[in-house]
Coordinates of C-alpha atoms in Angstrom, one line a residue:
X815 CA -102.6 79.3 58.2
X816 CA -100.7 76.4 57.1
X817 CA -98.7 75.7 53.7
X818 CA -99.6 72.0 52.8
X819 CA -97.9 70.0 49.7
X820 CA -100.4 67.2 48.7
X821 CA -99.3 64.7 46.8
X822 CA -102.2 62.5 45.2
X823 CA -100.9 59.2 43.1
X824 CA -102.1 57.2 40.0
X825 CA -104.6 55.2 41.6
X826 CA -106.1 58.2 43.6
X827 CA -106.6 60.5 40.0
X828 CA -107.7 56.9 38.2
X829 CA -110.9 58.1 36.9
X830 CA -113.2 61.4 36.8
X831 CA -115.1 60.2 39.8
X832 CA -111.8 59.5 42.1
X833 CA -110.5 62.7 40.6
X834 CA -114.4 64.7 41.7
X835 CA -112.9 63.1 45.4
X836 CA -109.5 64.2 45.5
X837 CA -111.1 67.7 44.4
X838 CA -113.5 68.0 47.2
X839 CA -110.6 66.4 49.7
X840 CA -108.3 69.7 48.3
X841 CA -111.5 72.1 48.8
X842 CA -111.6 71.0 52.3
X843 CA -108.3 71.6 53.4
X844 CA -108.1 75.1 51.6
X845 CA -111.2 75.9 53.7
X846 CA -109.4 75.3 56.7
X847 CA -107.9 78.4 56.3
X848 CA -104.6 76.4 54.7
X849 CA -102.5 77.1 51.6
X850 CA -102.6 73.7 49.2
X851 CA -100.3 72.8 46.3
X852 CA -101.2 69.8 44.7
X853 CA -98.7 67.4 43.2
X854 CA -99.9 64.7 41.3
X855 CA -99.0 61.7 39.1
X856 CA -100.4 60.3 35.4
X857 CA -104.1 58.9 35.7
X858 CA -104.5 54.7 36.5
X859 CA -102.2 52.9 34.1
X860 CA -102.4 55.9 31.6
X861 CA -97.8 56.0 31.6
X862 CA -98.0 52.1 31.2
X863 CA -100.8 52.8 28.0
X864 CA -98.1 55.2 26.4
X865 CA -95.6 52.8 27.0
X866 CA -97.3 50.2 25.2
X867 CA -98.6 52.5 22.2
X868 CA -94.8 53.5 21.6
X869 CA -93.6 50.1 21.8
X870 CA -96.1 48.8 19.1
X871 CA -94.1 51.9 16.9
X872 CA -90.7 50.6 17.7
X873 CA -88.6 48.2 19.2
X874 CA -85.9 51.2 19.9
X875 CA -87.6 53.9 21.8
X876 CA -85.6 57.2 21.8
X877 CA -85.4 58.1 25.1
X878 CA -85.9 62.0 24.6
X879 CA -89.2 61.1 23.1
X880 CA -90.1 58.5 25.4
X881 CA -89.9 61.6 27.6
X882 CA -91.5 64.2 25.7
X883 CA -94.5 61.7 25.6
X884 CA -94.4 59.9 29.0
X885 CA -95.2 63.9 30.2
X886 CA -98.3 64.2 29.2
X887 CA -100.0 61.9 31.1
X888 CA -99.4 63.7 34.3
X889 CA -100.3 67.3 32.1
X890 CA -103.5 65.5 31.5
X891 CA -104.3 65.3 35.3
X892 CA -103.1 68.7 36.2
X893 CA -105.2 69.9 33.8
X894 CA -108.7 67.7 34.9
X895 CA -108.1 68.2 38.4
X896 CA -107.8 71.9 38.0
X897 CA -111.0 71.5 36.1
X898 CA -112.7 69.9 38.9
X899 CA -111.5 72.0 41.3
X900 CA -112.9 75.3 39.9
X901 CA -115.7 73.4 39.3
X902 CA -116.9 73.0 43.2
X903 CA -115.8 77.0 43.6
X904 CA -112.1 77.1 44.3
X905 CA -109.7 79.2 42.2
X906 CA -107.0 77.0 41.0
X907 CA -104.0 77.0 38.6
X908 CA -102.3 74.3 36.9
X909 CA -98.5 74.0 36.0
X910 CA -96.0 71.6 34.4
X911 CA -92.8 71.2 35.6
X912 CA -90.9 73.2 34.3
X913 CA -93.8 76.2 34.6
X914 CA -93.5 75.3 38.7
X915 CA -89.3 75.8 38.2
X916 CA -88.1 72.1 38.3
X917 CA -84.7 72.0 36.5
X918 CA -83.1 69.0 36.3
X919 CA -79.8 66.8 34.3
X920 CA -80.0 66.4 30.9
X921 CA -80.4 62.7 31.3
X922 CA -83.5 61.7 29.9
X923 CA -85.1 59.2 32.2
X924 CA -83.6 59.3 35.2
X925 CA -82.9 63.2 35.8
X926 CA -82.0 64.6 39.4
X927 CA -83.8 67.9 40.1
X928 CA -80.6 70.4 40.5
X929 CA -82.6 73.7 41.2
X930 CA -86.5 74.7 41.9
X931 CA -87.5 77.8 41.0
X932 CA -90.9 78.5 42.6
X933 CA -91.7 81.8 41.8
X934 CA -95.0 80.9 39.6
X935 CA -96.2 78.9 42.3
X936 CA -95.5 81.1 45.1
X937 CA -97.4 83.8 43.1
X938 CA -100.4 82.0 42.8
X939 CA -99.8 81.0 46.6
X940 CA -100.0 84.7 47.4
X941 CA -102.9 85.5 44.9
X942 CA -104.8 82.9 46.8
X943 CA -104.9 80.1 44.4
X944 CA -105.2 76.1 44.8
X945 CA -101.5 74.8 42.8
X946 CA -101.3 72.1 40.6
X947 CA -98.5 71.0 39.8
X948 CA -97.6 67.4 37.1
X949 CA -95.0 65.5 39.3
X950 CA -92.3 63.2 37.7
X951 CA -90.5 66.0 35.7
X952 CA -88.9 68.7 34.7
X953 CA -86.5 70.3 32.1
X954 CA -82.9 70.9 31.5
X955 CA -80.2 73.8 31.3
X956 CA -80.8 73.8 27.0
X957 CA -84.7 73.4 27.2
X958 CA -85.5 69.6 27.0
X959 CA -88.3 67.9 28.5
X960 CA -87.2 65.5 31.3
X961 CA -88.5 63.0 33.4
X962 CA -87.9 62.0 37.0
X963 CA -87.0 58.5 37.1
X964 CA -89.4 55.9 39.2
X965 CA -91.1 57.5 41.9
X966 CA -90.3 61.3 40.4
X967 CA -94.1 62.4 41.8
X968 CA -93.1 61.6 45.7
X969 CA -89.6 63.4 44.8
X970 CA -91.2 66.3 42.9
X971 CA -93.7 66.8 45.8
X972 CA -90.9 66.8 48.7
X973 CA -88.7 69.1 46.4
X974 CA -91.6 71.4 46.5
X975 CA -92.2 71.2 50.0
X976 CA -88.4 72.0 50.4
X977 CA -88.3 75.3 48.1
X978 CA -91.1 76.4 49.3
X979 CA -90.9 75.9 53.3
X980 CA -93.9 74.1 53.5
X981 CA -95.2 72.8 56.9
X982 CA -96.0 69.5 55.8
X983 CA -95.7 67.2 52.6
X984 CA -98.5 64.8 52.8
X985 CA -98.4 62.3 50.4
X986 CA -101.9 60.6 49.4
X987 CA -102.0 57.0 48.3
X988 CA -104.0 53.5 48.9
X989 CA -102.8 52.9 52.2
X990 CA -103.4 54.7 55.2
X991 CA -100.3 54.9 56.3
X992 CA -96.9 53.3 56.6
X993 CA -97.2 49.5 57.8
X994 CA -95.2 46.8 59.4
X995 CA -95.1 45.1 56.0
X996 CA -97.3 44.6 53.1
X997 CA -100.9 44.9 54.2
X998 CA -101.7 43.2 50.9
X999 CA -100.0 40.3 52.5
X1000 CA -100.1 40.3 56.1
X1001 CA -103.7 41.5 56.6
X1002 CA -102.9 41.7 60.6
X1003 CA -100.2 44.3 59.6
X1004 CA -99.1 46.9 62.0
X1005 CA -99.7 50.7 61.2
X1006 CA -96.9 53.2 62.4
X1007 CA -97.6 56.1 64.1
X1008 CA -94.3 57.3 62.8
X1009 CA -90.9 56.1 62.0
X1010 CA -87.2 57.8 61.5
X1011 CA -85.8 58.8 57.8
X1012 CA -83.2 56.4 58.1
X1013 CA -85.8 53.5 58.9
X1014 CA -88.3 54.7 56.2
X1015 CA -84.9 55.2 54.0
X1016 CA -84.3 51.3 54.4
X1017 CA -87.7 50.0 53.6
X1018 CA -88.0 51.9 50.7
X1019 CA -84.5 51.1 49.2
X1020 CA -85.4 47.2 50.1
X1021 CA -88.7 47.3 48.3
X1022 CA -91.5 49.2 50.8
X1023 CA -93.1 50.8 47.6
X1024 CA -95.3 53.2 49.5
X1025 CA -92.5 55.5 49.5
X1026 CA -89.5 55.8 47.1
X1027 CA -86.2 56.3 48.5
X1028 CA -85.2 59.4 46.7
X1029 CA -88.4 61.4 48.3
X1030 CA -87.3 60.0 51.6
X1031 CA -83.7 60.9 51.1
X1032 CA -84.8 64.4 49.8
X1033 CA -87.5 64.8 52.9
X1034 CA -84.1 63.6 55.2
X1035 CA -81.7 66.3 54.2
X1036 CA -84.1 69.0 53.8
X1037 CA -85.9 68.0 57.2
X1038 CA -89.2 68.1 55.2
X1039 CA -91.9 66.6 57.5
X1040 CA -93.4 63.7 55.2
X1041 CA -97.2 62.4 56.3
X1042 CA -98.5 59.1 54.7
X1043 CA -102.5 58.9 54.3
X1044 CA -105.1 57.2 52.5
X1045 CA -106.6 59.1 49.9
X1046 CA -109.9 56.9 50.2
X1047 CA -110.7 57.5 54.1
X1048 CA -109.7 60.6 56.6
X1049 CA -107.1 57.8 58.7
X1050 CA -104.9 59.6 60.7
X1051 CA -101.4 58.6 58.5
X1052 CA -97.9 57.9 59.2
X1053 CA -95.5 61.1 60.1
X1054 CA -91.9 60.5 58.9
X1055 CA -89.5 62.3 60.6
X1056 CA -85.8 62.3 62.7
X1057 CA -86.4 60.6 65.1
X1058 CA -89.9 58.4 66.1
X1059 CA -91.3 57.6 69.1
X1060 CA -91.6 53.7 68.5
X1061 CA -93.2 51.5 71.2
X1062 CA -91.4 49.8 74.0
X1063 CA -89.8 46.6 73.2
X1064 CA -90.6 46.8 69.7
X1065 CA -87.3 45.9 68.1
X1066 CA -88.3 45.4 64.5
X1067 CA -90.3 48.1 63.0
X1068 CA -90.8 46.7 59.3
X1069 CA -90.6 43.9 56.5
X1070 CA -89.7 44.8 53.4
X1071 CA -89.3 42.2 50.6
X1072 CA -88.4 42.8 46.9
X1073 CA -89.6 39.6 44.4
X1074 CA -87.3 41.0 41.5
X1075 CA -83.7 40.2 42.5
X1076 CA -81.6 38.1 40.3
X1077 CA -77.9 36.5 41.9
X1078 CA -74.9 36.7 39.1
X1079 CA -71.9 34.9 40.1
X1080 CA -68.1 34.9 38.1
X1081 CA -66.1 32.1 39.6
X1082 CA -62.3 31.6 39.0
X1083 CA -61.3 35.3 39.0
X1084 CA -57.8 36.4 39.9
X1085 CA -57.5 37.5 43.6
X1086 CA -55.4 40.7 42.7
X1087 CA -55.8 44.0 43.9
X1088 CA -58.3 46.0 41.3
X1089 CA -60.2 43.0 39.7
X1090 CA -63.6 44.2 41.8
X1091 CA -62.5 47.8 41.4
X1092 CA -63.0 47.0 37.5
X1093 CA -65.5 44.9 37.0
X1094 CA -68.0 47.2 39.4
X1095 CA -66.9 50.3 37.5
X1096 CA -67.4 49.0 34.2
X1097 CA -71.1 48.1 35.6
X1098 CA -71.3 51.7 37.3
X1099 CA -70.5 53.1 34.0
X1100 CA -73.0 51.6 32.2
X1101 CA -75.8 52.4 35.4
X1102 CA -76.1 49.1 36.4
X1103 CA -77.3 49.3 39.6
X1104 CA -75.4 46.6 42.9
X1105 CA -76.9 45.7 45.6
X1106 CA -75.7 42.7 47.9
X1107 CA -71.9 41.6 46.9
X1108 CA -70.6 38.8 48.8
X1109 CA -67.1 37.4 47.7
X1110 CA -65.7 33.6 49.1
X1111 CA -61.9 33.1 50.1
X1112 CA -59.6 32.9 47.6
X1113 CA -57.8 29.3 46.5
X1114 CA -54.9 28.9 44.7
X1115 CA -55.5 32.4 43.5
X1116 CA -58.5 32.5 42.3
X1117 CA -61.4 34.3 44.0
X1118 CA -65.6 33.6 43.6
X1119 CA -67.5 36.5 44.3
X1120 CA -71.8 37.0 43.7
X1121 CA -73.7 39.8 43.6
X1122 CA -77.5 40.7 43.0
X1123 CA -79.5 43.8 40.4
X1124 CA -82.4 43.4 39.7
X1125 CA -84.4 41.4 37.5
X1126 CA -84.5 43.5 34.9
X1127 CA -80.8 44.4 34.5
X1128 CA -79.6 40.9 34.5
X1129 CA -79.1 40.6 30.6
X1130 CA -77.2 44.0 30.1
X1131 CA -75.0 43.2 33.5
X1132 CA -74.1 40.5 31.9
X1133 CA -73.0 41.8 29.0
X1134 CA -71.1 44.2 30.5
X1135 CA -69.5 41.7 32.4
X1136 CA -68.8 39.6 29.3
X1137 CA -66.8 43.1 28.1
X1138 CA -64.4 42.8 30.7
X1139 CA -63.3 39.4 30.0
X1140 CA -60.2 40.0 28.4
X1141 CA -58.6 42.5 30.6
X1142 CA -60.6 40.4 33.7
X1143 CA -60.1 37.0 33.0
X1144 CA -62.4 34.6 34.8
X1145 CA -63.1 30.9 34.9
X1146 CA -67.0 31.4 34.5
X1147 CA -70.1 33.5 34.4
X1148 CA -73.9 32.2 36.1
X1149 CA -76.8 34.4 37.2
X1150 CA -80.0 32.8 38.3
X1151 CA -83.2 34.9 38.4
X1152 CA -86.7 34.7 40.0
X1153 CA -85.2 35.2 43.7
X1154 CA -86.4 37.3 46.4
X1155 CA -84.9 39.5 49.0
X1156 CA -86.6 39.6 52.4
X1157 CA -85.7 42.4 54.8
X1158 CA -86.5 43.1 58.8
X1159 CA -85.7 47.0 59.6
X1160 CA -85.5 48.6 63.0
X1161 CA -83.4 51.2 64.9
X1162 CA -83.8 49.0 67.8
X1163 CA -81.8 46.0 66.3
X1164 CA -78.0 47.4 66.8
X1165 CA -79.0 47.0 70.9
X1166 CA -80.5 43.5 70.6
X1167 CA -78.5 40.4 70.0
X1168 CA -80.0 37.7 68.4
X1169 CA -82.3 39.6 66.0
X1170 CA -80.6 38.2 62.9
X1171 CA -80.5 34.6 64.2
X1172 CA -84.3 34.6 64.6
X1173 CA -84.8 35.7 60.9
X1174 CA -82.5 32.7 59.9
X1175 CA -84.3 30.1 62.3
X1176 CA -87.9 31.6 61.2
X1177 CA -86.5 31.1 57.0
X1178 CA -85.1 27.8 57.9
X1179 CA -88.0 26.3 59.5
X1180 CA -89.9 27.4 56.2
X1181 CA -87.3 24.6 54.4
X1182 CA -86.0 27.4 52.5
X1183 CA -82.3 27.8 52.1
X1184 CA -80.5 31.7 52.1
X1185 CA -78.4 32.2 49.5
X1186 CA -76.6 35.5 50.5
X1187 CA -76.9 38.1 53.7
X1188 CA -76.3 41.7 54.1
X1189 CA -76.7 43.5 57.3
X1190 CA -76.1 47.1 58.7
X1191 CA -76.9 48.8 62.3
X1192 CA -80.5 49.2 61.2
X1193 CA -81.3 46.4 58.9
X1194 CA -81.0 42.4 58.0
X1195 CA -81.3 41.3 54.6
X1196 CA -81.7 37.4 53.3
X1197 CA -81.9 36.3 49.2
X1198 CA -83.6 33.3 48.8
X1199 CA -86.2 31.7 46.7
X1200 CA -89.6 32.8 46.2
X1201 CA -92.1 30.6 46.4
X1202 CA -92.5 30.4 49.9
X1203 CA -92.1 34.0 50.6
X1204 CA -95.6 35.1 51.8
X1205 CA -95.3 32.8 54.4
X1206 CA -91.9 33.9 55.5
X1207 CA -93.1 37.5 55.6
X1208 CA -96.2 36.0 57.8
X1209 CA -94.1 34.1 59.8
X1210 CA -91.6 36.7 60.3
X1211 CA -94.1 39.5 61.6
X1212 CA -95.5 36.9 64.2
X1213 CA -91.9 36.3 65.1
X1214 CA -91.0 39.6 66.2
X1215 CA -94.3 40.2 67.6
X1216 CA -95.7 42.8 65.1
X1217 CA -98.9 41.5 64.5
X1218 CA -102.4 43.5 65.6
X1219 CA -105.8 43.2 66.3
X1220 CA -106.9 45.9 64.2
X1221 CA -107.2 45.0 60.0
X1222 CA -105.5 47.0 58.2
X1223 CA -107.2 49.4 55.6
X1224 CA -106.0 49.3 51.5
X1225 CA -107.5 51.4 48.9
X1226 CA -111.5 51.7 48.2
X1227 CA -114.2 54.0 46.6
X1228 CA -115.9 55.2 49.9
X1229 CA -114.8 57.7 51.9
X1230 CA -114.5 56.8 55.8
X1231 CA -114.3 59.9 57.7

């Protein structure tokens, strides 16, 4: 007998008839002879409808209610699922959570799990039941509803798996697996076999969405064993773990890209020890997160430096930025928005010259220009604009010779076994 975490997403809970599948898909594995708790996120767009409804209400949402309602769509699936479940003949129990033991910050939104305290869950382990437990949040030290952040449901599930030794986390979604790049894009995409934390870790921070980085971080330090599979078709998946065993030659591993990047530059600032120190921790204060900084040589003084957030952020970095002025005197302030950044990962890169060079010949002969770089051993990173981008990505999986035969698999009613 085997312990199994099973984490099932939005898309695979969208409606009663995907949820009747995911039910039968638990039933099988718990007649294997294997112990199954079930994580699982809000149904379809059901957290994007609450969004809206509150919005129509107000133009300021509160953020502890934005919580307390943003909560119940994955307390909505819990429940159906465990519904459906007992339905077929399967005992099953459903918990929120906090019932399952998740405590977390007091930082509505964006909470960090601190401590799981599994004991409900382990006792319906041991009493034979099928666990259900709502992913994406938890609740605080003084008793108030929390949620996860983005991704919370991938995090929740590997926190499980962690507290509760489990010998696998498998997390469910539209893909089969973990691909080269974007099988949406690149239909001649590669599925992995497996691939290391630290590569997975990359993709995900540089836009790979099947995975967020916080699960992968989580599954890294607690040596979880993660497993990406379709929950539309019985695929063997994509095992996550230390180290992979990667193909011969193959240098590159992914392609990540990430169409929300905006580029804010403040020209003309003194080139004194502690201006970067205070205009990042003014932006660190405030949660604003940095990616790529580049900063030019300094003239007569004065210093240029650029750096990228994301789309979304661009107005309130701004402002922040605007609120150092006085203490951080600068000549001027630009952002420009609507950029991508395109990625190449692979462990085998720090042992191959040339690697980065490629990606700036394969960008250039696209007639696009790069605006900024950022490398480490593992990974190259290029901003540019984004109209061309699908046909960089293309261009750049033929280049490093990822491209297959085989077509890769995304989402579907049927089940393929």
């Amino acid at each position: 007998m085997s312990l199994f975490v099973m984490k099932f997403g939005g898309s695979s809970v969208g409606d009663t008839e995907r949820m009747q599948r995911v039910a039968k898909r638990i039933a099988e594995k718990k007649e294997e002879g294997h112990q199954c708790v079930i994580v699982v996120s809000a149904m379809g767009d059901t957290t994007d409808d609450l969004i809206d409804s509150a919005k129509r209400l107000s133009d300021n949402l509160p953020a502890r209610e934005m919580d307390m309602l943003m909560t119940t769509g994955e307390q909505i699936s819990i429940s159906l699922l465990s519904i459906a479940i007992q339905a077929i003949g399967h005992e099953a129990v459903s918990f929120t959570g906090w019932q399952a033991g998740f405590e977390t910050e007091a930082n509505h939104g964006s909470a960090r799990i601190l401590n799981i305290r599994p004991d409900r869950v382990i006792k319906a382990l041991d009493a034979g039941k099928i666990v259900i437990v709502a992913g994406f949040q938890g609740m605080s030290e003084d008793g108030e509803i929390t949620t996860l952040g983005r991704g919370g449901s991938d995090t929740t599930a590997v926190a499980l798996a962690a507290a509760i030794k489990a010998d696998a986390c498998e997390i469910y979604t539209d893909v089969d697996g973990i691909y080269s790049t974007d099988p949406r894009i690149v239909k001649c995409a590669r599925k992995l076999p497996s691939i290391s934390y630290d590569e997975m870790l990359e993709l995900a921070n540089l836009g790979a969405a099947v995975l967020h980085p916080r699960a992968v971080e989580y599954a890294k330090h607690n040596s979880v064993r993660l497993i990406v599979r379709s929950s539309f078709t019985y695929n063997e998946g994509t095992v996550v773990e230390e180290e992979s065993s990667m193909e011969q030659g193959v240098v590159v591993s992914g392609i990540a890209y990430d169409k929300n990047v905006a580029r804010i530059s403040i020209l003309g600032v003194s080139d004194v020890p502690g201006v970067l120190a205070g205009v990042f921790g003014a932006l660190a204060a405030e949660r604003v997160d940095v990616d790529i900084i580049v900063q030019s040589g300094s003239q007569d003084g004065k210093a240029d430096f650029s750096f990228t957030v994301n789309g979304a952020e661009v107005e309130r970095a701004l402002n922040v930025i605007e609120s150092t002025r006085e203490r951080l005197p600068y000549r001027e302030l630009t952002s420009e928005t609507d950029l991508v950044k395109v990625s190449i990962v692979g462990a085998g890169m720090v042992s191959h010259p040339g690697v980065a060079a490629e990606m700036f010949r394969v960008i250039s002969d696209q007639g696009v220009s790069i605006k900024m770089v950022s490398t480490s051993e593992i990974k190259v990173s290029c901003v540019i604009e984004g109209e061309k981008v699908k046909d960089i990505i293309g261009a750049l999986h033929t280049a490093y010779n990822l491209d297959t035969q085989e077509q890769a698999f995304v989402g579907g009613p049927q089940d393929r076994r």
